[in-house]
mmCIF file of C-alpha atoms in Angstrom:
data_model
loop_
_atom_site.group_PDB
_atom_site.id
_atom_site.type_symbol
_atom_site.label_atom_id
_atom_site.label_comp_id
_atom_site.label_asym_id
_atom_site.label_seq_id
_atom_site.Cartn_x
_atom_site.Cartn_y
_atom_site.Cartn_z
ATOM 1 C CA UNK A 1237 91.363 112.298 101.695
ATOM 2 C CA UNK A 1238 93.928 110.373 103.956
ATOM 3 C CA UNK A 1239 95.131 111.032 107.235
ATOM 4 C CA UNK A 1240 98.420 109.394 107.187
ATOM 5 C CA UNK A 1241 100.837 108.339 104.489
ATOM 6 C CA UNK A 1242 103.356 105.179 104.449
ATOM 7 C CA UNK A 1243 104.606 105.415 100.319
ATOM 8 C CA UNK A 1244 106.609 102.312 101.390
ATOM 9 C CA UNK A 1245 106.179 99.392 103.579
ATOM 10 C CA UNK A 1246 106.277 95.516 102.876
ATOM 11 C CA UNK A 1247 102.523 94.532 103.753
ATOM 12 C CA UNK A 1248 103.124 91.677 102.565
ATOM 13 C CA UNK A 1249 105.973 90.460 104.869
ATOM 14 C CA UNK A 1250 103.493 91.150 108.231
ATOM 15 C CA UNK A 1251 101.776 87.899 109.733
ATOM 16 C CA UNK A 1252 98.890 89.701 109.469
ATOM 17 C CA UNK A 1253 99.088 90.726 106.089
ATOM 18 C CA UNK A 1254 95.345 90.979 104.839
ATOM 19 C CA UNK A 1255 94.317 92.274 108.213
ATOM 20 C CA UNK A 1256 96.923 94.980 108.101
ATOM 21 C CA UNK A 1257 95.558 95.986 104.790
ATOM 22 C CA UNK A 1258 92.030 96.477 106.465
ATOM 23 C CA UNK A 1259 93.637 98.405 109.614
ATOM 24 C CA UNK A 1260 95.280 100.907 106.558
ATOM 25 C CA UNK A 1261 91.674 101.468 105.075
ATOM 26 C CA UNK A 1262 90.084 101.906 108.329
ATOM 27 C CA UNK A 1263 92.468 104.602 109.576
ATOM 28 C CA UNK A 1264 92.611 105.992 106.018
ATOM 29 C CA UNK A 1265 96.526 105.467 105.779
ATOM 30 C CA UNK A 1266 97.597 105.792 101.959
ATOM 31 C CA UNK A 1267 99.962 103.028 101.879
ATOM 32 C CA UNK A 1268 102.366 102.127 98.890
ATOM 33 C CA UNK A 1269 102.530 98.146 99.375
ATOM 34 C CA UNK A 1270 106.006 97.385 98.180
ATOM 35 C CA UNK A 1271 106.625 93.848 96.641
ATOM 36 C CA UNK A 1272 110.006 92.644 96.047
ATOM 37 C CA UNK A 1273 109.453 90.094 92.914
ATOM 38 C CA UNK A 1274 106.807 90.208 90.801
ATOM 39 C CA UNK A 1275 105.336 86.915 91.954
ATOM 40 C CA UNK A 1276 104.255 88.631 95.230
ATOM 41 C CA UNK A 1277 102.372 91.741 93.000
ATOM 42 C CA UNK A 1278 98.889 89.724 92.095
ATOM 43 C CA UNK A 1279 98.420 88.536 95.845
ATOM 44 C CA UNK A 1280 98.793 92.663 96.867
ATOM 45 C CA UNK A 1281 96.802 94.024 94.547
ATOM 46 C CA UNK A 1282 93.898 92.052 94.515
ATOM 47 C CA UNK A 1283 93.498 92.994 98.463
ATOM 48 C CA UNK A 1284 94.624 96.951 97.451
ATOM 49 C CA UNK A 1285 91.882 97.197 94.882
ATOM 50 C CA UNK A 1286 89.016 96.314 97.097
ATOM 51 C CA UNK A 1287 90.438 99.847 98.853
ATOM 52 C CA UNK A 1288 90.369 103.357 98.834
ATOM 53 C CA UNK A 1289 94.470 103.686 100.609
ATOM 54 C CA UNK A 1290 95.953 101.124 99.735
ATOM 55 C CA UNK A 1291 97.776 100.588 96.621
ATOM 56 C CA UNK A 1292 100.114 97.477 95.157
ATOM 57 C CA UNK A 1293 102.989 98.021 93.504
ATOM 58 C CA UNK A 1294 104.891 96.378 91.306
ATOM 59 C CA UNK A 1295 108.817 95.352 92.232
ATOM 60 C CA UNK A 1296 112.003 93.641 91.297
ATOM 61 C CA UNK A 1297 114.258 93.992 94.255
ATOM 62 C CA UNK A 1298 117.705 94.736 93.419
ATOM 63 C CA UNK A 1299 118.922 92.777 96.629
ATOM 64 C CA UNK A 1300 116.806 89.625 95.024
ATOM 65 C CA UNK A 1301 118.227 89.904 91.299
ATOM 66 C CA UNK A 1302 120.978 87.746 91.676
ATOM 67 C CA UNK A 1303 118.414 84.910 91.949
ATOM 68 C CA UNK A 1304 115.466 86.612 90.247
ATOM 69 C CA UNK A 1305 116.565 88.161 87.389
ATOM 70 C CA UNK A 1306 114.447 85.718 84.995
ATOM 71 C CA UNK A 1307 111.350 87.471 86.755
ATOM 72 C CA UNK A 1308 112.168 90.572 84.645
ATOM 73 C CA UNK A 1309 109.867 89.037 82.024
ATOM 74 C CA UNK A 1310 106.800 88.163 84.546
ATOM 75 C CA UNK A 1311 107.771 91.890 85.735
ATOM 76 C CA UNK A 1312 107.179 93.350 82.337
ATOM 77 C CA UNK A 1313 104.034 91.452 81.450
ATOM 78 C CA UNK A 1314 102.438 92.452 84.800
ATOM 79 C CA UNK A 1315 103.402 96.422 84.422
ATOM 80 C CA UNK A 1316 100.239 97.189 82.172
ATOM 81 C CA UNK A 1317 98.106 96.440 85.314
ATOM 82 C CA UNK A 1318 100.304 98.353 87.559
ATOM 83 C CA UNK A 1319 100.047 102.518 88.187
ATOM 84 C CA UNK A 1320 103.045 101.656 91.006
ATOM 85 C CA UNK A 1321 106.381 100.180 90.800
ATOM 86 C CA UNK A 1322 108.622 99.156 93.941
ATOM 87 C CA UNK A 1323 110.824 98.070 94.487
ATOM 88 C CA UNK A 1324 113.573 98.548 92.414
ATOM 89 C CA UNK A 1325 116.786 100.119 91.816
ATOM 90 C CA UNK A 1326 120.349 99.480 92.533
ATOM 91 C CA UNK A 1327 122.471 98.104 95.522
ATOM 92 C CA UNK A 1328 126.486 98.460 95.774
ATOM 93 C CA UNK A 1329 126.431 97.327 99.100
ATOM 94 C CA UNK A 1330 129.340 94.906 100.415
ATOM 95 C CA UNK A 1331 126.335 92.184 100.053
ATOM 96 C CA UNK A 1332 124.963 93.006 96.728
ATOM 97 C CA UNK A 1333 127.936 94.545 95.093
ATOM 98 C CA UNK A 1334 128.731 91.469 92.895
ATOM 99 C CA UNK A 1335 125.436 91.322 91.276
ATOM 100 C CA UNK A 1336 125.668 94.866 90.540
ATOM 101 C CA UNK A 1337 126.018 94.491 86.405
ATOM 102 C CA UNK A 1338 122.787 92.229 86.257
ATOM 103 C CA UNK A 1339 120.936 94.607 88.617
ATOM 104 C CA UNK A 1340 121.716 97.619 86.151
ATOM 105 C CA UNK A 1341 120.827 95.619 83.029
ATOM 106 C CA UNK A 1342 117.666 94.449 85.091
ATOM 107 C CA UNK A 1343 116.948 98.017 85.945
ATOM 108 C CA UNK A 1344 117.335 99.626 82.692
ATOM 109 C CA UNK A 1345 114.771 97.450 81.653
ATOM 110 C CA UNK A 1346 112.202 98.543 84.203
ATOM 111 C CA UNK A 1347 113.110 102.063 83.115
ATOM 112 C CA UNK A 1348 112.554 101.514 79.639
ATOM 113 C CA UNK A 1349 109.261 99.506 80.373
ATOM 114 C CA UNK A 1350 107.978 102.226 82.393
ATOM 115 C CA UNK A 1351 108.898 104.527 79.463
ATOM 116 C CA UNK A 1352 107.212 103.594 77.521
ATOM 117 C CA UNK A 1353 103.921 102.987 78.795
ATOM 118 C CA UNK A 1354 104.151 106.072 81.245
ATOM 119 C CA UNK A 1355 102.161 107.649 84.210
ATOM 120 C CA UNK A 1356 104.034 105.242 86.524
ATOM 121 C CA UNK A 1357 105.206 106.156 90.351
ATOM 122 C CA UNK A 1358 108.213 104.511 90.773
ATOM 123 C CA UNK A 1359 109.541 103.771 94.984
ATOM 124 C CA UNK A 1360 113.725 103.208 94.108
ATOM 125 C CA UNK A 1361 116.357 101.977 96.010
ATOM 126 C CA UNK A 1362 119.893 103.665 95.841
ATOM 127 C CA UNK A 1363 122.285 102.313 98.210
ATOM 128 C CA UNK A 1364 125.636 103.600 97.470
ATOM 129 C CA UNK A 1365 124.270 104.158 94.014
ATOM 130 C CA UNK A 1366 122.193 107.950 93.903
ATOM 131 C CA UNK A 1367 123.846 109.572 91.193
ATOM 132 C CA UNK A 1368 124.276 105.934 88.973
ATOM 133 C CA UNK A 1369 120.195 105.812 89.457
ATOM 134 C CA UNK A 1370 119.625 109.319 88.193
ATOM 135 C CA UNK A 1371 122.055 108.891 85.178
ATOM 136 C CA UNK A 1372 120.141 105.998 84.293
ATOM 137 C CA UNK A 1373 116.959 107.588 84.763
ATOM 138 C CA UNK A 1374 117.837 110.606 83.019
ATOM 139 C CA UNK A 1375 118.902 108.208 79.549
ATOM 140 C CA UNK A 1376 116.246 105.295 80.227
ATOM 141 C CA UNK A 1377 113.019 107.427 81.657
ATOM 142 C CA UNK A 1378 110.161 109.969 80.064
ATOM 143 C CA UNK A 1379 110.445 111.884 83.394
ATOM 144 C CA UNK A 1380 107.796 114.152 82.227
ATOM 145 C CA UNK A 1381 105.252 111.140 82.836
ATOM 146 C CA UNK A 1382 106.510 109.260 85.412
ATOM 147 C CA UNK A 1383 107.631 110.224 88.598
ATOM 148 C CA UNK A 1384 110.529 108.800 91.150
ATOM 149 C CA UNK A 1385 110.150 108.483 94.817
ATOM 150 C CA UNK A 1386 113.597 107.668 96.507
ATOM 151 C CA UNK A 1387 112.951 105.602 99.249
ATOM 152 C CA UNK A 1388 114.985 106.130 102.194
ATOM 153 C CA UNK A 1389 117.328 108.298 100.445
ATOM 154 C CA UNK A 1390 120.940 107.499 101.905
ATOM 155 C CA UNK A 1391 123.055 109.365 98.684
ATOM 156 C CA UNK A 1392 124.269 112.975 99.650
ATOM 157 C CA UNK A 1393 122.918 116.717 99.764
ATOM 158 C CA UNK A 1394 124.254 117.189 96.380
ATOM 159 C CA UNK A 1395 122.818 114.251 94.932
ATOM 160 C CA UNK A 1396 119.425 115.106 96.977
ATOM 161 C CA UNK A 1397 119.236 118.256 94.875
ATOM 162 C CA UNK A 1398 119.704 116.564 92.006
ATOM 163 C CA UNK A 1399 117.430 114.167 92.189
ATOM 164 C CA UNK A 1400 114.994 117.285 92.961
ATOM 165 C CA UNK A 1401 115.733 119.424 90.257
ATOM 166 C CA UNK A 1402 114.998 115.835 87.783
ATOM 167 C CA UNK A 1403 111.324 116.342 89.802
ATOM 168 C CA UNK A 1404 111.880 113.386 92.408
ATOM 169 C CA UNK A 1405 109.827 113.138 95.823
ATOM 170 C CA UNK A 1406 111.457 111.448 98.648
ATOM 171 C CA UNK A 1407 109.870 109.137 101.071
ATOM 172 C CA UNK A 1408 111.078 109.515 104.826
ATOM 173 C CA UNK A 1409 111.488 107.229 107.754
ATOM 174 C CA UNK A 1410 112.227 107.883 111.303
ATOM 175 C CA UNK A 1411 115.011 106.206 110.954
ATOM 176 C CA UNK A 1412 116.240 108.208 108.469
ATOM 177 C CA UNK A 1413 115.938 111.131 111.035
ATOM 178 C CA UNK A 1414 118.205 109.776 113.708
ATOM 179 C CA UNK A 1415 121.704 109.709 111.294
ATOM 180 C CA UNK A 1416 123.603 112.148 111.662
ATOM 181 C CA UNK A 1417 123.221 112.902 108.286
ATOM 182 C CA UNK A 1418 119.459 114.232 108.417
ATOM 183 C CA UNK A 1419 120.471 117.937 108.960
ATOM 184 C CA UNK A 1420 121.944 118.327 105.901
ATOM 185 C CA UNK A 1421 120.353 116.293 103.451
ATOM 186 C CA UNK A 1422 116.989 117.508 105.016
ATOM 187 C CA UNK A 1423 118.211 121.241 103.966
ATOM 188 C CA UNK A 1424 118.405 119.768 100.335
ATOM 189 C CA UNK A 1425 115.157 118.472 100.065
ATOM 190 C CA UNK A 1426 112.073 120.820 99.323
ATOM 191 C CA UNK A 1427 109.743 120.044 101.643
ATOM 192 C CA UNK A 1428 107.117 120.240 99.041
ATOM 193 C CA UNK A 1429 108.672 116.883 97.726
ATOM 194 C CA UNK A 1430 108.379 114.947 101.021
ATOM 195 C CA UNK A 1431 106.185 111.790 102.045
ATOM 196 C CA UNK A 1432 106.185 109.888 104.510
ATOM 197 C CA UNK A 1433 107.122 105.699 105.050
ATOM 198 C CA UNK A 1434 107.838 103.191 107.765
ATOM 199 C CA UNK A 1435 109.490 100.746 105.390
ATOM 200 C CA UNK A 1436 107.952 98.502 108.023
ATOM 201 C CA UNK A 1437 108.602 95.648 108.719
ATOM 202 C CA UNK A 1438 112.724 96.359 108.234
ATOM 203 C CA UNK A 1439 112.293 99.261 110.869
ATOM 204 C CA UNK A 1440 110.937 99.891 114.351
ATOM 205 C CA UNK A 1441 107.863 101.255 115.378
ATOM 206 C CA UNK A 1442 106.524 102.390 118.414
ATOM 207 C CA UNK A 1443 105.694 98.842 119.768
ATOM 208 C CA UNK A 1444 107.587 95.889 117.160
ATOM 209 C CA UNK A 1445 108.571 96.315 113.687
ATOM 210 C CA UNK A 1446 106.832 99.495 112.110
ATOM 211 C CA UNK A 1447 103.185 99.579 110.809
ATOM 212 C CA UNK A 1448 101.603 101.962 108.643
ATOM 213 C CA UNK A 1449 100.503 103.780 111.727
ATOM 214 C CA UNK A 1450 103.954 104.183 112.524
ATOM 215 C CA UNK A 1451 104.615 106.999 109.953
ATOM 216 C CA UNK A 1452 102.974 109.532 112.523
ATOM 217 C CA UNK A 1453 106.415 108.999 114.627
ATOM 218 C CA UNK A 1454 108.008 110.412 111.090
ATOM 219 C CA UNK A 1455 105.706 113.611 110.502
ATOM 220 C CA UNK A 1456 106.114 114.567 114.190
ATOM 221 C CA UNK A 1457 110.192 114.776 114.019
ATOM 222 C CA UNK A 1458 109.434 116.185 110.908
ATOM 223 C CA UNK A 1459 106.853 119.059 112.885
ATOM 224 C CA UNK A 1460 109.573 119.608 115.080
ATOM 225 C CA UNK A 1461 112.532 120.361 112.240
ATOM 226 C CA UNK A 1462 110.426 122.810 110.525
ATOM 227 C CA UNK A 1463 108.994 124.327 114.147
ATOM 228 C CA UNK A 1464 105.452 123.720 112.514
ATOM 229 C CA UNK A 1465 102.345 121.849 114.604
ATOM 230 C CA UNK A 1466 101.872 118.083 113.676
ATOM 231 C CA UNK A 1467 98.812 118.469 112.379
ATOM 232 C CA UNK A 1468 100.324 120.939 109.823
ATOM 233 C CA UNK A 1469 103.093 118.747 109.222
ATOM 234 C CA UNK A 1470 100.587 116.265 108.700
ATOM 235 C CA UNK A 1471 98.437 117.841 106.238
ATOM 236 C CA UNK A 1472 101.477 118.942 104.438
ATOM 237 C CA UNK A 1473 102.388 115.414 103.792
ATOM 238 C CA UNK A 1474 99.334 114.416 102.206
ATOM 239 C CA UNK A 1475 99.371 117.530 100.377
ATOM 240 C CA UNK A 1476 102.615 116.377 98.589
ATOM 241 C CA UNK A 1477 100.912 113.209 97.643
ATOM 242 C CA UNK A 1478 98.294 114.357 96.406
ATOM 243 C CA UNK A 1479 100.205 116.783 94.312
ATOM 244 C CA UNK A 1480 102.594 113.708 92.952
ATOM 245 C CA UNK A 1481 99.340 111.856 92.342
ATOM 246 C CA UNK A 1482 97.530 114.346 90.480
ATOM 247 C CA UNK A 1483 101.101 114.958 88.175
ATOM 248 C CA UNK A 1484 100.999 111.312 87.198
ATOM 249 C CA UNK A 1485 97.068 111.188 87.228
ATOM 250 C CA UNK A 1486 96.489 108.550 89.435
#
């Protein structure tokens, strides 16, 4: 069983990428190892499957379609190989905001894809774009086979319930924790349905840009929200992914 859980952080973006796969194995850290175009995807789960915690998945990053949407097709022949799929989703942001057509044709796709072959864990991105996601999800994806995990969930309470009630986890940061948002979009969000990330290397961790490791600073705001100890918290956690995991049979 692990001891720690980061459902989303770019392993592949560290300097020390295969060595920071080891270090997640060796402190039993289940790790989701995000890719952002499907090239990346072989690479990270050839070192994943030598492990017992960490695990590759599959992505498409909406910030990357405008220049990657060809890669849809490399996407969908890699998904029979791949139980996990991250990152995707949709962007509005000021930046992204013109692609914003192609990334919704792109990620219908993945939807449908993942459809249709099922037991898939998908890690989505939502910026400014919650309740367009769970439309789409709700017309494009066999939610009774596959499961969502909104990364660093930025939509509001209402869509946070939501995306609940359609039998989505969420996957928090400490960063996440210091807007001044948290309060209430924490009170919409079962705690059952919580993990834990770093979403490392984008945020900061103790010492540098977040590692796995890093997700401990996460479960003990977390303890202290919820007036529980950390080891609780902790156990909690991996509790919740284990429960996801065993939904989706992975």
């Amino acid at each position: 069983m692990a001891k720690l859980v980061d459902f989303h952080c770019h392993l592949d973006l560290y300097p020390d990428f295969e060595a920071l796969v080891r270090e997640c194995e060796s402190k039993e850290i289940y790790t989701l190892a995000v890719t952002t175009t499907p090239r990346a995807w072989s690479r990270n789960h050839e070192l994943a499957s030598k492990t017992k915690h960490v695990r590759a998945a599959l992505g498409l990053h909406p910030q990357l379609v405008q220049s990657h949407a060809a890669d849809i097709a490399m996407w969908e022949r890699l998904l029979p190989q791949s139980s996990y799929v991250g990152e995707v989703g949709l962007d509005a942001g000021p930046q992204y905001y013109r692609s914003l057509p192609e990334q919704t044709r792109v990620f219908e796709r993945i939807l449908k894809a993942c459809s249709k072959q099922g037991g898939k864990v998908l890690s989505i991105h939502s910026i400014r774009t919650a309740s367009t996601v769970l439309d789409m999800a709700e017309e494009h994806l066999d939610l009774r086979n596959n499961t969502m995990v909104m990364h660093w969930f930025t939509g509001t309470p209402a869509e946070a319930r939501r995306a609940a009630e359609m039998g989505c986890y969420f996957s928090i940061n400490a960063r996440m924790l210091r807007s001044s948002k948290a309060s209430a979009l924490l009170k919409a969000i079962p705690v059952e349905r919580m993990l834990t990330e770093t979403d490392g290397p984008f945020t900061e961790g103790r010492v540098g840009p977040a590692r796995p490791g890093d997700a401990m600073v996460c479960v003990e705001v977390l303890a202290g929200t919820y007036d529980i100890t950390v080891a609780d918290m902790q156990k909690r956690i991996v509790g919740n992914l284990l429960a996801m995991l065993k939904k989706t049979s992975h």
